[in-house]
Coordinates of C-alpha atoms and ligand atoms in Angstrom, one line a residue:
M53 CA -4.2 -4.9 -21.7
I54 CA -4.0 -1.6 -20.6
R55 CA -4.0 -1.6 -16.0
N56 CA -3.2 0.3 -13.7
C57 CA -2.4 -0.6 -9.9
C58 CA -5.8 1.2 -8.8
S59 CA -7.1 -1.4 -10.3
A60 CA -5.6 -3.9 -7.8
A61 CA -8.0 -5.0 -5.0
V62 CA -5.4 -2.9 -2.7
A63 CA -6.6 0.8 -4.4
A64 CA -7.8 2.4 -1.3
V65 CA -3.5 1.8 -0.1
L66 CA -2.9 2.7 -3.6
L67 CA -5.1 5.9 -4.9
T68 CA -2.5 8.4 -4.2
T69 CA -0.5 6.8 -6.5
C70 CA -2.7 6.8 -9.3
A71 CA -3.8 10.7 -9.9
L72 CA -2.4 13.4 -10.7
P73 CA -0.7 16.1 -7.5
S74 CA -0.1 19.0 -7.9
P75 CA 2.9 20.1 -6.3
A76 CA 1.2 21.5 -3.4
Q77 CA -0.8 18.7 -3.0
I78 CA 2.3 16.5 -2.8
E79 CA 3.9 19.1 -0.4
G80 CA 1.2 19.2 1.9
E81 CA 0.8 15.1 1.7
R82 CA 4.5 15.5 2.5
I83 CA 4.4 17.3 5.6
A84 CA 1.4 15.3 6.5
I85 CA 3.3 11.7 6.0
S86 CA 5.9 12.5 7.6
S87 CA 4.8 13.3 10.6
S88 CA 3.0 10.5 11.5
H89 CA 5.5 8.2 9.7
P90 CA 7.0 5.9 13.3
V91 CA 10.1 5.7 11.3
A92 CA 11.2 9.1 9.2
A93 CA 12.0 7.7 5.4
I94 CA 15.1 9.2 3.4
Q95 CA 12.9 11.6 1.8
D96 CA 11.1 13.1 4.7
T97 CA 14.3 14.0 5.8
E98 CA 16.7 15.6 3.1
T99 CA 17.5 18.9 1.6
P100 CA 16.3 19.2 -1.8
A101 CA 20.2 19.7 -3.0
Q102 CA 20.7 16.0 -1.4
R103 CA 17.9 14.2 -2.5
D104 CA 18.2 15.8 -6.0
A105 CA 22.1 14.2 -6.1
R106 CA 20.5 11.2 -4.8
M107 CA 18.5 10.7 -7.6
G108 CA 20.9 12.1 -10.4
W109 CA 21.9 9.0 -12.1
W110 CA 18.0 7.7 -11.9
R111 CA 16.6 11.6 -13.6
D112 CA 19.0 11.8 -16.1
A113 CA 18.4 8.2 -16.9
R114 CA 15.0 7.9 -18.4
F115 CA 15.5 4.9 -20.3
G116 CA 15.8 0.5 -18.1
M117 CA 15.1 -2.7 -18.0
F118 CA 12.4 -4.1 -16.3
I119 CA 13.4 -8.1 -16.2
H120 CA 10.8 -10.2 -14.8
W121 CA 11.3 -13.9 -14.2
G122 CA 11.2 -16.4 -12.0
L123 CA 9.5 -20.5 -11.7
Y124 CA 5.8 -19.6 -13.8
S125 CA 7.9 -19.6 -16.5
I126 CA 7.4 -22.8 -16.5
P127 CA 4.2 -23.0 -17.3
A128 CA 5.1 -20.4 -18.9
G129 CA 0.7 -19.8 -18.2
T130 CA -0.4 -22.8 -19.2
W131 CA -1.3 -26.0 -16.2
N132 CA -3.0 -28.6 -16.5
G133 CA -2.9 -28.6 -20.4
K134 CA -5.2 -25.4 -19.7
D135 CA -4.2 -22.1 -20.9
I136 CA -4.8 -19.8 -18.2
N137 CA -6.1 -16.4 -18.6
G138 CA -3.5 -13.3 -17.2
I139 CA 0.1 -12.0 -17.0
G140 CA 2.3 -15.1 -16.6
E141 CA 3.5 -14.5 -13.4
W142 CA 0.7 -14.9 -11.5
I143 CA -0.6 -18.2 -12.9
M144 CA -0.4 -19.7 -9.6
N145 CA -2.5 -17.7 -7.7
S146 CA -4.9 -17.4 -11.5
A147 CA -5.2 -21.2 -11.6
S148 CA -5.0 -21.7 -7.7
I149 CA -2.2 -24.0 -7.9
P150 CA -1.6 -25.6 -4.6
V151 CA 1.6 -24.4 -3.0
A152 CA 2.6 -28.1 -3.2
D153 CA 2.9 -28.0 -6.2
Y154 CA 3.7 -25.0 -7.6
K155 CA 7.1 -25.7 -5.0
A156 CA 7.9 -28.3 -7.0
L157 CA 8.5 -26.8 -9.9
A158 CA 11.9 -25.6 -8.5
K159 CA 13.0 -29.0 -9.4
Q160 CA 13.0 -28.8 -13.1
F161 CA 14.3 -25.1 -13.1
N162 CA 17.8 -26.0 -14.5
P163 CA 18.0 -22.6 -17.1
T164 CA 21.6 -23.2 -18.3
A165 CA 21.4 -20.8 -21.5
F166 CA 20.5 -17.7 -18.7
N167 CA 23.7 -14.9 -20.1
A168 CA 24.2 -12.0 -17.4
H169 CA 26.8 -10.7 -20.6
D170 CA 24.2 -11.3 -22.9
I171 CA 21.0 -9.8 -21.0
V172 CA 23.4 -6.9 -19.6
A173 CA 24.6 -6.6 -23.4
L174 CA 21.1 -6.0 -24.7
A175 CA 20.0 -3.7 -22.4
K176 CA 23.3 -1.6 -22.9
S177 CA 22.5 -2.1 -27.1
A178 CA 18.6 -0.5 -26.1
G179 CA 20.4 2.1 -24.7
M180 CA 18.6 1.5 -21.4
K181 CA 20.9 2.7 -18.2
Y182 CA 19.6 0.5 -15.6
I183 CA 17.9 -2.8 -14.8
V184 CA 15.2 -4.2 -12.4
I185 CA 15.7 -7.8 -11.6
T186 CA 12.2 -9.5 -10.1
A187 CA 15.1 -11.3 -6.7
K188 CA 11.3 -12.2 -5.7
H189 CA 8.0 -12.6 -7.1
H190 CA 4.9 -13.3 -5.2
D191 CA 5.0 -16.8 -5.6
G192 CA 7.5 -16.0 -3.3
F193 CA 10.5 -17.8 -4.7
A194 CA 13.4 -16.3 -4.5
M195 CA 15.8 -15.9 -7.4
F196 CA 18.9 -15.7 -5.5
D197 CA 21.2 -16.7 -2.9
P198 CA 19.5 -16.3 1.0
K199 CA 19.5 -18.1 4.2
A200 CA 16.7 -16.3 5.2
D201 CA 14.2 -19.3 2.6
P202 CA 15.5 -21.8 1.3
F203 CA 12.9 -21.4 -1.5
N204 CA 15.4 -20.0 -3.7
I205 CA 17.0 -20.5 -7.4
V206 CA 20.4 -22.2 -5.4
A207 CA 19.4 -24.0 -2.7
A208 CA 16.1 -25.8 -4.4
T209 CA 17.2 -26.4 -8.1
P210 CA 19.4 -28.2 -10.0
F211 CA 20.9 -25.0 -11.6
H212 CA 22.6 -24.4 -7.7
R213 CA 24.0 -21.1 -9.5
D214 CA 22.7 -16.9 -8.4
P215 CA 21.7 -15.2 -10.9
I216 CA 22.0 -11.7 -9.5
R217 CA 25.4 -11.7 -8.5
E218 CA 25.8 -12.9 -12.0
L219 CA 24.3 -9.7 -13.2
A220 CA 25.6 -7.6 -10.7
V221 CA 29.6 -8.9 -11.5
E222 CA 28.0 -8.3 -15.3
C223 CA 26.7 -4.9 -14.7
N224 CA 30.3 -3.6 -13.0
K225 CA 32.1 -4.9 -15.9
Q226 CA 29.8 -2.9 -18.3
G227 CA 28.9 0.1 -16.4
M228 CA 24.7 -0.7 -15.7
K229 CA 22.9 0.0 -12.4
L230 CA 21.0 -2.7 -11.1
G231 CA 17.8 -3.3 -8.9
F232 CA 15.9 -5.6 -7.3
Y233 CA 12.2 -5.7 -7.2
Y234 CA 11.3 -7.7 -4.1
S235 CA 7.7 -8.6 -3.5
Q236 CA 7.4 -7.4 0.1
D237 CA 4.0 -8.4 0.7
Q238 CA 2.4 -10.6 -1.3
D239 CA 4.2 -14.3 -0.9
W240 CA 2.2 -17.1 -1.8
T241 CA 3.9 -20.3 -0.6
A242 CA 5.3 -18.3 2.9
P243 CA 2.5 -19.5 5.7
G244 CA 1.0 -15.5 6.6
G245 CA 2.9 -13.9 3.2
A246 CA -0.2 -11.7 1.9
A247 CA -2.2 -13.5 -0.7
Y248 CA -5.1 -11.4 -3.1
K249 CA -6.8 -12.7 -6.2
K250 CA -6.7 -10.1 -8.8
D251 CA -9.4 -10.4 -10.9
D252 CA -12.2 -11.0 -7.7
H253 CA -11.0 -8.5 -6.0
K254 CA -11.0 -10.6 -3.0
P255 CA -10.2 -9.3 0.6
P256 CA -5.9 -9.2 0.7
T257 CA -6.4 -12.2 2.9
F258 CA -7.8 -14.4 0.4
H259 CA -6.3 -17.5 0.0
W260 CA -6.5 -20.8 -2.2
D261 CA -4.3 -23.2 -0.1
A262 CA -4.4 -23.9 4.2
A263 CA -0.5 -23.8 3.8
Q264 CA -0.7 -20.0 2.5
D265 CA -1.9 -19.7 6.3
G266 CA -0.1 -17.6 8.4
D267 CA 0.5 -14.6 10.6
F268 CA 2.4 -11.4 8.5
A269 CA 4.2 -9.8 11.1
T270 CA 6.2 -13.4 11.4
Y271 CA 6.4 -13.5 7.1
L272 CA 7.9 -10.3 7.5
H273 CA 10.0 -10.9 10.2
N274 CA 11.3 -14.5 9.3
K275 CA 11.7 -13.8 5.5
A276 CA 10.9 -10.9 3.4
I277 CA 12.9 -8.6 5.9
P278 CA 15.8 -11.1 6.4
Q279 CA 15.8 -11.4 2.6
M280 CA 15.7 -7.2 1.6
K281 CA 18.2 -7.3 3.9
E282 CA 20.8 -9.9 2.1
L283 CA 20.3 -8.2 -0.7
L284 CA 20.8 -5.0 0.4
T285 CA 24.3 -5.9 1.9
N286 CA 25.1 -9.6 -0.2
Y287 CA 25.6 -7.7 -3.9
G288 CA 28.7 -4.9 -3.6
D289 CA 27.3 -2.1 -5.2
F290 CA 24.4 -3.2 -6.4
P291 CA 21.1 -2.9 -5.6
V292 CA 20.5 1.3 -6.0
V293 CA 16.5 0.6 -6.5
I294 CA 14.7 -1.0 -4.3
W295 CA 11.5 -1.9 -6.3
F296 CA 8.3 -2.7 -4.1
D297 CA 4.7 -4.0 -5.5
T298 CA 1.5 -4.4 -4.3
P299 CA 1.0 -3.2 -0.8
T300 CA -2.1 -4.5 1.5
K301 CA -3.3 -2.8 4.7
D302 CA -1.1 -6.2 6.3
M303 CA 1.2 -3.2 5.4
S304 CA 1.2 -1.2 8.5
P305 CA 2.9 1.9 9.2
A306 CA 5.0 1.1 12.0
L307 CA 5.7 -3.0 9.7
A308 CA 6.7 -0.5 6.9
G309 CA 8.9 1.4 9.3
E310 CA 11.4 -1.2 9.9
I311 CA 11.9 -2.0 6.1
V312 CA 12.3 1.8 6.0
T313 CA 15.4 1.4 8.9
L314 CA 16.6 -1.1 7.0
L315 CA 16.5 1.2 4.1
N316 CA 18.0 4.3 5.4
Q317 CA 20.9 2.0 6.0
H318 CA 21.8 2.7 2.2
P319 CA 21.9 6.3 1.7
N320 CA 22.0 6.4 -2.2
L321 CA 19.0 4.1 -2.3
I322 CA 16.0 4.3 -3.9
W323 CA 12.8 3.1 -3.9
N324 CA 9.6 3.6 -5.0
N325 CA 6.1 4.8 -3.8
R326 CA 4.8 0.4 -3.7
L327 CA 6.5 -0.7 0.1
G328 CA 2.6 1.4 1.9
G329 CA 1.9 2.2 5.8
G330 CA 1.8 5.8 4.0
Y331 CA 5.0 5.6 2.6
K332 CA 5.4 7.8 -0.2
G333 CA 8.7 7.0 -1.2
D334 CA 11.1 8.6 -4.4
T335 CA 8.5 7.7 -7.8
E336 CA 5.2 7.4 -8.9
T337 CA 4.3 3.9 -10.7
P338 CA 1.9 4.4 -14.0
E339 CA 2.1 0.7 -15.0
Q340 CA 1.1 0.2 -18.9
F341 CA 0.1 3.7 -19.1
I342 CA 1.4 7.2 -20.5
P343 CA 0.6 9.7 -17.6
A344 CA -1.3 13.0 -19.6
Q345 CA 0.9 15.3 -17.8
G346 CA 3.9 12.9 -16.2
Y347 CA 3.6 14.2 -12.4
P348 CA 4.8 17.8 -11.7
G349 CA 6.9 17.3 -8.9
R350 CA 7.6 14.1 -8.7
D351 CA 9.7 11.3 -9.8
W352 CA 8.3 8.8 -12.2
E353 CA 8.8 5.6 -13.9
A354 CA 6.3 4.1 -15.4
C355 CA 6.7 0.7 -16.5
M356 CA 4.7 -1.1 -19.3
T357 CA 5.1 -5.0 -20.7
M358 CA 5.9 -5.3 -24.5
N359 CA 3.3 -8.0 -24.7
D360 CA 0.6 -8.5 -22.6
T361 CA 3.0 -10.6 -20.0
W362 CA 5.0 -9.6 -17.3
G363 CA 6.2 -13.5 -17.1
Y364 CA 7.2 -14.9 -19.6
K365 CA 3.7 -16.5 -21.4
S366 CA 4.5 -18.8 -24.3
Y367 CA 1.3 -18.3 -26.5
D368 CA 2.1 -14.2 -25.7
T369 CA 2.8 -13.4 -29.0
N370 CA 0.6 -9.7 -28.8
F371 CA 3.8 -7.7 -29.5
K372 CA 4.0 -4.0 -29.5
S373 CA 5.6 -2.2 -32.2
T374 CA 9.5 -1.3 -32.7
Q375 CA 7.2 2.5 -33.2
T376 CA 5.0 2.3 -30.1
L377 CA 7.6 1.5 -27.7
L378 CA 10.0 3.9 -29.1
R379 CA 7.1 7.0 -29.7
N380 CA 6.2 6.0 -26.0
L381 CA 9.8 6.5 -24.7
I382 CA 9.7 10.1 -26.2
D383 CA 6.6 10.3 -25.1
I384 CA 7.8 9.2 -21.6
A385 CA 10.9 11.3 -21.9
S386 CA 8.9 14.8 -22.7
K387 CA 6.6 14.6 -19.4
G388 CA 9.9 13.8 -17.3
G389 CA 9.9 10.0 -16.8
N390 CA 12.0 7.6 -16.9
Y391 CA 10.3 3.9 -19.1
L392 CA 11.2 1.0 -17.7
L393 CA 10.3 -1.2 -20.5
N394 CA 10.3 -4.9 -19.2
I395 CA 11.3 -8.3 -20.4
G396 CA 10.0 -12.3 -20.2
P397 CA 13.1 -14.7 -20.4
D398 CA 11.4 -18.2 -20.4
S399 CA 12.5 -21.3 -18.3
K400 CA 16.1 -22.2 -20.2
G401 CA 17.0 -18.3 -19.4
N402 CA 16.4 -17.4 -23.6
V403 CA 15.1 -13.8 -23.7
P404 CA 11.9 -14.1 -26.2
P405 CA 13.8 -13.1 -30.3
A406 CA 10.9 -10.6 -30.1
E407 CA 11.5 -8.5 -27.0
I408 CA 15.4 -8.7 -28.3
E409 CA 14.5 -7.5 -31.7
R410 CA 13.0 -4.8 -30.1
L411 CA 14.8 -3.9 -28.1
Q412 CA 18.3 -3.3 -30.5
E413 CA 15.9 -1.2 -32.8
V414 CA 15.3 1.0 -30.5
G415 CA 18.6 1.1 -29.8
K416 CA 19.9 2.1 -32.7
W417 CA 17.5 5.4 -32.8
I418 CA 19.4 6.4 -29.3
A419 CA 22.4 5.2 -30.8
T420 CA 21.6 8.6 -33.2
N421 CA 19.3 10.5 -31.2
S422 CA 20.8 10.0 -27.6
E423 CA 21.6 13.6 -26.9
A424 CA 17.4 14.3 -27.0
I425 CA 16.7 11.2 -24.3
Y426 CA 19.5 11.3 -21.8
G427 CA 19.8 14.4 -19.3
T428 CA 17.7 16.4 -20.9
K429 CA 14.1 18.2 -18.9
P430 CA 11.2 18.5 -20.3
T431 CA 8.7 20.1 -22.7
L432 CA 8.3 23.9 -22.7
F433 CA 5.4 23.6 -24.9
G434 CA 2.6 20.8 -23.4
S435 CA -0.7 20.9 -25.5
E436 CA 1.6 18.2 -28.0
A437 CA 0.9 16.0 -26.4
G438 CA -2.9 15.4 -26.9
A439 CA -6.5 17.7 -25.2
V440 CA -9.0 16.4 -22.7
S441 CA -12.0 15.6 -25.3
S442 CA -15.4 17.2 -25.2
T443 CA -17.3 14.6 -25.5
E444 CA -15.7 11.5 -25.0
K445 CA -15.4 10.3 -21.0
D446 CA -12.2 7.7 -19.1
K447 CA -13.0 4.9 -17.2
Q448 CA -13.9 7.0 -14.0
G449 CA -16.5 9.3 -16.2
K450 CA -13.8 11.8 -16.1
P451 CA -13.4 13.9 -19.7
K452 CA -10.6 12.1 -21.8
F453 CA -7.3 12.4 -22.4
I454 CA -6.8 12.5 -25.8
P455 CA -3.0 11.7 -27.2
A456 CA -1.5 13.5 -30.3
W457 CA 0.9 11.6 -32.1
N458 CA 2.2 14.6 -34.6
W459 CA 5.2 15.1 -32.1
R460 CA 6.4 15.9 -28.4
S461 CA 9.7 17.9 -27.1
T462 CA 12.7 17.7 -24.6
T463 CA 15.2 20.8 -23.3
A464 CA 18.0 21.4 -22.9
V465 CA 19.7 24.5 -21.2
D466 CA 19.9 26.1 -24.7
K467 CA 19.0 23.7 -27.2
I468 CA 14.6 22.9 -27.7
Y469 CA 14.7 19.0 -29.3
I470 CA 11.7 18.4 -31.4
E471 CA 10.8 14.7 -31.9
L472 CA 8.7 14.4 -34.8
F473 CA 7.0 11.9 -35.2
T474 CA 4.6 13.2 -38.4
W475 CA 6.9 14.8 -41.2
P476 CA 5.5 18.2 -41.9
D477 CA 5.0 19.5 -45.7
G478 CA 7.4 21.6 -45.8
N479 CA 8.0 23.8 -43.1
F480 CA 8.0 23.0 -38.9
H481 CA 6.0 25.7 -37.4
L482 CA 5.9 26.6 -33.9
E483 CA 3.1 28.8 -33.5
K484 CA 4.2 31.7 -29.8
S485 CA 8.8 29.4 -29.2
P486 CA 9.3 30.4 -25.4
R487 CA 13.0 31.1 -26.1
T488 CA 14.5 32.8 -28.7
V489 CA 15.5 30.1 -31.8
T490 CA 19.1 31.1 -32.8
G491 CA 19.4 28.0 -35.1
A492 CA 18.4 24.4 -36.1
Y493 CA 19.4 21.2 -37.8
L494 CA 18.5 17.6 -37.7
L495 CA 19.7 15.6 -35.0
A496 CA 21.1 13.1 -37.7
D497 CA 23.1 14.3 -39.6
K498 CA 26.1 14.9 -38.9
A499 CA 27.9 18.1 -40.3
H500 CA 24.1 19.8 -38.9
N501 CA 23.7 21.9 -41.8
P502 CA 21.6 24.5 -41.0
L503 CA 17.4 24.5 -42.0
K504 CA 15.9 28.0 -42.9
V505 CA 14.8 29.5 -39.9
T506 CA 12.1 32.2 -40.3
Q507 CA 10.6 34.3 -36.7
T508 CA 6.7 34.7 -37.4
G509 CA 5.9 37.2 -34.9
S510 CA 5.6 35.6 -31.7
G511 CA 6.7 32.3 -33.7
V512 CA 8.9 30.6 -35.7
D513 CA 9.3 28.3 -39.1
I514 CA 11.4 25.4 -40.0
A515 CA 12.8 24.4 -43.2
L516 CA 12.7 20.7 -43.5
P517 CA 13.9 18.4 -46.2
S518 CA 11.3 16.5 -48.4
A519 CA 11.6 13.4 -46.1
P520 CA 12.1 12.6 -42.5
V521 CA 15.4 11.0 -41.8
D522 CA 13.5 8.5 -39.4
P523 CA 9.6 7.7 -40.0
I524 CA 9.0 6.7 -36.3
A525 CA 10.8 9.5 -35.3
T526 CA 13.4 12.5 -37.1
V527 CA 14.9 15.2 -34.2
L528 CA 14.8 18.4 -35.4
V529 CA 17.1 20.6 -33.0
L530 CA 16.3 24.8 -32.3
N531 CA 19.2 26.5 -30.8
T532 CA 18.4 28.5 -28.8
K533 CA 18.8 31.9 -26.8
Ligands
FHN618 O1 1.5 -7.8 -9.6 C1 2.5 -6.9 -10.5 C2 2.5 -7.7 -11.5 O2 2.7 -9.3 -11.7 C3 4.2 -7.1 -11.9 O3 5.2 -7.6 -11.6 C4 3.7 -6.0 -11.5 C5 5.0 -4.9 -12.3 O4 4.9 -3.8 -12.4 N1 3.3 -5.3 -11.2 C6 2.2 -5.7 -10.1 C7 0.9 -5.4 -9.9 O5 1.1 -4.1 -10.2

């Protein structure tokens, strides 16, 4: 399933998140937005140096774990004996489940296999530097312990534990950063929370149960804002990220401004471009796709699933290969972005084995090749990522970008990393080198045995061994000046 944030009914609001704006456009929008906001956000007022300091850890991280986990892991894609189309966490909406029936799931939710230590350790072993977990998804069920509303994992389930607190404790212990996803706008079980039918593109106020009717501002004031306050203050050093989602037109600039007032009290916080009300936030969030050239001038994070769902679906076994996941990470890093890769634990709290296996394989590669990923800058080349077709069109009727999968490149001050996907016969040839190459070796070679470098006019040839070290990606390091 390839889908992006523009496909939702909120396309008009989200349009700016999906284009590839030029830095000049971005600057123009920044000025326009900051002057029209009722409340200035930190992005509107900080200096570039302050921004670099605030975003520093996140830019270096490159790889994070997204966790979609909630009540929807109980039906796991099946309702009343029928397999329900679509992503697992949308089952309440896709099957038009009445509010009372959905809320009743809480009584069965007892994920005794949940183990915060193991999840954080899994993220670490995969080479991930931060975790973002659904504190509340569109179903309105809080996976933490808010006083603001009793429909939550501590008050409404036999589990009575707060997994967000347990994760916060473990993240502190294991040196992992933790962020919270919060569905600020859609809430299908709270009166007045926004709801829309994903596939029908019905208006944002579409409800399927009278219990959902109500006033959006009241929902925001009684539930979402108080819950966000609790999330922002009750979990020690965390969250470092707030991940908003699916803003609708209900989120007026004035209402979004109330949330921004709250966010402004946490000056190190990073938040994405999905708050609504015209706020651009810190990060672009391409979903289930990697943009052709990244977002020059903007921080960005591609969020992606391993199979075709975010929330657990028992019968979705369409897992991407480790090769695809790893090459996605490298592709994203080469374009200056972060990869937020999802896991969807089941109703007992177990992470599906297929997800564990892939993460551990990715982690093995990173353990050898980490310096080619963390803290790197984007490619100095660009054309290796692919080219626009002269014949094929994309869904919007524009010339289609066809990715190439031979190699990618990431950059350090005095090094160029070439991640080789296709092993060249004899030499790796660069037509034009942007820097003088003074030496070369394979990153997996602990001894850094030098490879023969031959200057060829403005280009360079590197003599390679006959076979790659790793068939998924072998990193060639060029020392440069
Ligand atoms: O509707 C959600 C979806 O369930 C999931 O949370 C993704 C993750 O980015 N965001 C929304 C769709 O854009």
